[in-house]
Short mmCIF file of C-alpha atoms in Angstrom, two decimals:
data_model
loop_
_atom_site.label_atom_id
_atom_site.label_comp_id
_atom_site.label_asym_id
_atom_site.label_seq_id
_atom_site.Cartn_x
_atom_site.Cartn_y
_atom_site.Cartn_z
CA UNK A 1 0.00 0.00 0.00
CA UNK A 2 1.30 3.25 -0.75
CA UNK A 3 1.70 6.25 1.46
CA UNK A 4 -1.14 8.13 -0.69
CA UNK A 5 -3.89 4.68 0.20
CA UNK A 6 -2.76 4.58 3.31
CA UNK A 7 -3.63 8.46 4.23
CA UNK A 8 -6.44 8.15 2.18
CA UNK A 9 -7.91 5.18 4.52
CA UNK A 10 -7.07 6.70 7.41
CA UNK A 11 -9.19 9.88 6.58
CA UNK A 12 -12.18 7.76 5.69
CA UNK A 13 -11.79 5.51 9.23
CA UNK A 14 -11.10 9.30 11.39
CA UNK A 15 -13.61 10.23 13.99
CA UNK A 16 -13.28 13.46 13.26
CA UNK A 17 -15.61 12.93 10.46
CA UNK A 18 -18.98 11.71 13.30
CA UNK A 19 -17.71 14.58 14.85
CA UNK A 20 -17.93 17.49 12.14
CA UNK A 21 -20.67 16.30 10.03
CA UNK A 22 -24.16 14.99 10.48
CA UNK A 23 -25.30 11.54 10.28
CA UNK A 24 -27.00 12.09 6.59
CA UNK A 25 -23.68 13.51 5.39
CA UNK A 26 -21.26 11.06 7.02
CA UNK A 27 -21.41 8.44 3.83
CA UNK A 28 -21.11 10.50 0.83
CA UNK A 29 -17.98 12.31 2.94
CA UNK A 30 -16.54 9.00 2.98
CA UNK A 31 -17.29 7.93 -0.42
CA UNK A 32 -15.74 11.65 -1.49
CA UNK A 33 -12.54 10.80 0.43
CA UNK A 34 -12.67 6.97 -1.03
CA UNK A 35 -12.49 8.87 -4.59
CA UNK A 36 -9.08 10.01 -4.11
CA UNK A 37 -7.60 7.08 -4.36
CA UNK A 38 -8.36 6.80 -8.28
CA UNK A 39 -5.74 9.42 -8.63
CA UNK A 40 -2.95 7.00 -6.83
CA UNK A 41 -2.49 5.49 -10.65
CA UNK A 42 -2.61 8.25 -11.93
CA UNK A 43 0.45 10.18 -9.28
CA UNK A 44 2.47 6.35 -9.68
CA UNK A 45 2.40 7.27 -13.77
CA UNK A 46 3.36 10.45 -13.24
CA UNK A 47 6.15 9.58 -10.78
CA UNK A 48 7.24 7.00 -13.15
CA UNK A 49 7.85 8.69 -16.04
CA UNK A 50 9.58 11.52 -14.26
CA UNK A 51 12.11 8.45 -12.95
CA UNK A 52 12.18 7.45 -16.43
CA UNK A 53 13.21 10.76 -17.57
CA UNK A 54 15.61 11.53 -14.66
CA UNK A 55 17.39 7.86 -15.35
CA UNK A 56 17.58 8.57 -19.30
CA UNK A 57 18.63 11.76 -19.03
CA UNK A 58 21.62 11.14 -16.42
CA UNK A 59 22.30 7.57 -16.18
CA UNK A 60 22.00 5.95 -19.62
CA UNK A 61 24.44 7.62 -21.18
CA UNK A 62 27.07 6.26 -18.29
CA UNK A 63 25.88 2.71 -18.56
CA UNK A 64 27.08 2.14 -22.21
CA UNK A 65 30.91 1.66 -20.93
CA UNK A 66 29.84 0.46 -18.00
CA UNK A 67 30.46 -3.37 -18.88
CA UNK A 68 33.49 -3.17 -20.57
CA UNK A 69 35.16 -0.71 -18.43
CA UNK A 70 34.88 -3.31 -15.71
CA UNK A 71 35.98 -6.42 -17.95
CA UNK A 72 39.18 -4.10 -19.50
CA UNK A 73 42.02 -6.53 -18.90
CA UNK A 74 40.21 -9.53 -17.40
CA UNK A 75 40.89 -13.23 -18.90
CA UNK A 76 38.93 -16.00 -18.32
CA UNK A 77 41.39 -17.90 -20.28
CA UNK A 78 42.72 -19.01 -16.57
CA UNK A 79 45.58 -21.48 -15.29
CA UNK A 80 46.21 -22.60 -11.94
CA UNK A 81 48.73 -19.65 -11.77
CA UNK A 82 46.20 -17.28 -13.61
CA UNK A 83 43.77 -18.22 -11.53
CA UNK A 84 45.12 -17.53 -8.16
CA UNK A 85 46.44 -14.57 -9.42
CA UNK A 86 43.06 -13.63 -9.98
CA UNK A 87 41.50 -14.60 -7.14
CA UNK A 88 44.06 -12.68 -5.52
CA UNK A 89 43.48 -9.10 -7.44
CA UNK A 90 39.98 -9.96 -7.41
CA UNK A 91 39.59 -6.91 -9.59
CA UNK A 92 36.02 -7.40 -11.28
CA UNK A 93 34.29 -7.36 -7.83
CA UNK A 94 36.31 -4.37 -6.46
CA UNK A 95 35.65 -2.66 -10.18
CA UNK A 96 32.19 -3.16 -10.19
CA UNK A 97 31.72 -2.04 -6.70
CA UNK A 98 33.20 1.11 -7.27
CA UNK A 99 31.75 1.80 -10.60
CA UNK A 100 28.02 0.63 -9.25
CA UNK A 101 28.61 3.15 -5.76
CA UNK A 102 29.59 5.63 -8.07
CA UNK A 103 26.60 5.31 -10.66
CA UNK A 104 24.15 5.69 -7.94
CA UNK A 105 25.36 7.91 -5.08
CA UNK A 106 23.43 9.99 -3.43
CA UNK A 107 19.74 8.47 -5.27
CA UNK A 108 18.93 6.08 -2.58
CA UNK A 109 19.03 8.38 -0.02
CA UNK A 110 16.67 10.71 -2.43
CA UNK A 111 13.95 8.16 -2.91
CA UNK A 112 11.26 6.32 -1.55
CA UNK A 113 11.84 2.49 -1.00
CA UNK A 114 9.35 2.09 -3.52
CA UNK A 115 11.01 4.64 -6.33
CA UNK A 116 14.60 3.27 -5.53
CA UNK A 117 13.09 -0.31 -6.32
CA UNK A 118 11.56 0.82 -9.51
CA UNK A 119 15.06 3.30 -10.27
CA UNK A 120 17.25 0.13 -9.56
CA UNK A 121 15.16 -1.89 -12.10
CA UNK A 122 15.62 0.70 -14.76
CA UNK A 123 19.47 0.50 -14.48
CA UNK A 124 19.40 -3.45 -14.44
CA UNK A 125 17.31 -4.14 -17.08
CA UNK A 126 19.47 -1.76 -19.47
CA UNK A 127 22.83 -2.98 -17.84
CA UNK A 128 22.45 -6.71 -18.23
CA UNK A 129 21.32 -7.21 -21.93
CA UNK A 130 24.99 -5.82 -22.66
CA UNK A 131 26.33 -7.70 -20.25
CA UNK A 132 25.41 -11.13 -20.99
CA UNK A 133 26.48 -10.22 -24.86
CA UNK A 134 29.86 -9.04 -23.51
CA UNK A 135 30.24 -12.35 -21.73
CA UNK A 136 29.48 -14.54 -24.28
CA UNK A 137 31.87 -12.75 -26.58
CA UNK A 138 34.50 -14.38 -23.95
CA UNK A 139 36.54 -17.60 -23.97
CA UNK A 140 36.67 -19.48 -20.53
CA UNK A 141 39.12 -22.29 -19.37
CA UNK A 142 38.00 -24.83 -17.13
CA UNK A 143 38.88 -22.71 -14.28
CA UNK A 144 38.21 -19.78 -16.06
CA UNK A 145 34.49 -20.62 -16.00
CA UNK A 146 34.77 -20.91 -12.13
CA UNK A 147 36.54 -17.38 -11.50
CA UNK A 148 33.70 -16.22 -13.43
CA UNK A 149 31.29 -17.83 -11.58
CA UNK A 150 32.70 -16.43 -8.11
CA UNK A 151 32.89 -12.79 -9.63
CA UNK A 152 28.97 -13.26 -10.24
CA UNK A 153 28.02 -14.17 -7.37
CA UNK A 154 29.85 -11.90 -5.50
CA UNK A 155 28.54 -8.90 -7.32
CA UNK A 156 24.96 -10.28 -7.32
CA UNK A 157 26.18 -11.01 -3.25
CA UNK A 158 26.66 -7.45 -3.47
CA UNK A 159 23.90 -5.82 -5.37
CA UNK A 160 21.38 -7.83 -2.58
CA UNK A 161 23.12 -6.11 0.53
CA UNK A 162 22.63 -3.14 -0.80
CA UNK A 163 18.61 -3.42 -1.28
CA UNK A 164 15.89 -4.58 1.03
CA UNK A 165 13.71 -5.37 -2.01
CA UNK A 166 14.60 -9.61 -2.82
CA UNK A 167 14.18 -9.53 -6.68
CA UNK A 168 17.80 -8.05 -7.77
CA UNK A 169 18.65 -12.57 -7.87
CA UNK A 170 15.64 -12.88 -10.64
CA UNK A 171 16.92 -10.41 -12.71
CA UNK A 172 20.25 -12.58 -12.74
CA UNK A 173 18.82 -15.78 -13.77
CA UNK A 174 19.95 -15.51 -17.21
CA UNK A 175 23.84 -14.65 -16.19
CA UNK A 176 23.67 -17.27 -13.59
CA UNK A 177 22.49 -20.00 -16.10
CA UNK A 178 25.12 -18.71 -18.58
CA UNK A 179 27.56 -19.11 -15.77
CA UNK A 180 26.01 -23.00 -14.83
CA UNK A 181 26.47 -23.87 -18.58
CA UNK A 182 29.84 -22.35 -18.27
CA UNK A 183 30.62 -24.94 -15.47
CA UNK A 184 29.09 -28.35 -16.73
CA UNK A 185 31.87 -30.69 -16.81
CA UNK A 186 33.12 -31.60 -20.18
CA UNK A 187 31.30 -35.05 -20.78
CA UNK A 188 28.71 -33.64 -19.56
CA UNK A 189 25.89 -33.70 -22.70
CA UNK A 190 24.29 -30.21 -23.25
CA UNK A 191 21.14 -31.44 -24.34
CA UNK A 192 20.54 -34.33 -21.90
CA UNK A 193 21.42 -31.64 -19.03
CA UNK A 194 19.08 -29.14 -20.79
CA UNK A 195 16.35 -31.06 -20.54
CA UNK A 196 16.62 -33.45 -17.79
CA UNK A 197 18.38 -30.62 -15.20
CA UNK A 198 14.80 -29.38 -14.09
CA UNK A 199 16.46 -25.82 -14.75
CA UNK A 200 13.58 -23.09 -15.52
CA UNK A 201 15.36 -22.05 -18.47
CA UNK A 202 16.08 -18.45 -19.34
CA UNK A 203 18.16 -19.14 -21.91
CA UNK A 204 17.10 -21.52 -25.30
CA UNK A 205 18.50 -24.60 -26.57
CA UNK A 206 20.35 -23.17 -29.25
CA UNK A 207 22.14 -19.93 -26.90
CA UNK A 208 22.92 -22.87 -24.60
CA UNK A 209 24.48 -25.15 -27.04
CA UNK A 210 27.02 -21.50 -27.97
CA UNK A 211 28.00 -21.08 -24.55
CA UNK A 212 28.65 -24.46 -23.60
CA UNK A 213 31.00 -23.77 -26.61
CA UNK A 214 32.77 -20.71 -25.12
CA UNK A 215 34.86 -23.31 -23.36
CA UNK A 216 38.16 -23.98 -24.47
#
């Protein structure tokens, strides 16, 4: 319920309205007051679209280096030594973090839980289109694929401390099933664990088939 219904609610359930008007009046003050809430749709448009416009207007145009600015440099292509040399620098985690605190400062403490949610969305749903793209431009080692799959879920780790809103995981279920594809064993059959894994599949046959192939 939003602030707006819940004012609204309280106004029709005050006292104050036995108290100021006459019996005869009392139910068509109520049903006046009940009114208001038809404009609650139309203030959440209104507030959306101005979001909308804000985020267009002064985030957009940062997210399109986003992505690569935080994979400049980093191999997936991983040995042993590679690899604990990454897990070491641990630089896409500490990149992200930086970039994502710097994207947003200031905005959560400007909003409403509600607008943050629906602000947070906005940058998300334009951010990880490009982002699963970049990723399966990328080659991946067997331990490669593994490195990735830590610096996912520590960012997605990271994303969910930062909101009390539970959905920022769902809007990761495509990366994270790139990243489980990324991390079948090599025996493993693609198609047999398509369809038997029990997996609510993001991702189709076919773009499963071309990552399972990113692996080298």
């Amino acid at each position: 319920m939003s602030h707006l219904e819940q004012l609204i609610r309280e106004l029709v359930d005050n006292p104050l309205i036995i108290t100021y008007f006459i019996e005869q009046d009392q139910p068509l003050v109520k049903t006046h007051l009940s009114s208001l809430s038809s404009l609650t749709s139309r203030i959440k448009s209104a507030l959306r679209s101005g979001i909308e416009q804000l985020f267009n207007q002064l985030l957009r145009p940062k997210l399109r280096t986003f992505i690569p600015d935080i994979y400049k440099d980093i191999s997936y292509v991983l040995d042993e030594d590679g690899y604990a040399a990454a897990d070491l620098q641990d630089l896409t985690r500490k990149r992200f973090i930086k970039a994502w605190d710097a994207l947003i400062d200031g905005y959560k403490d400007t909003f409403s839980e509600a607008n943050y949610r629906l602000f947070i969305g906005l940058v998300l749903d334009v951010l990880l289109r490009p982002w699963e793209k970049y990723v399966m431009g990328l080659k991946y080692t067997e331990l490669g694929a593994v490195r990735f799959d830590r610096d996912l879920r520590a960012i997605i780790a990271y994303l969910s401390s930062q909101t009390t809103f539970g959905d920022i995981r769902e809007k990761f279920l495509r990366l994270q099933q790139i990243s489980t594809l990324l991390n079948l064993d090599a025996d493993e059959d693609i198609d047999e664990f398509y369809n038997g894994s029990g997996i609510s599949w993001k991702i189709g046959r076919h773009e499963a088939k071309a990552i399972a192939a990113l692996k080298i």
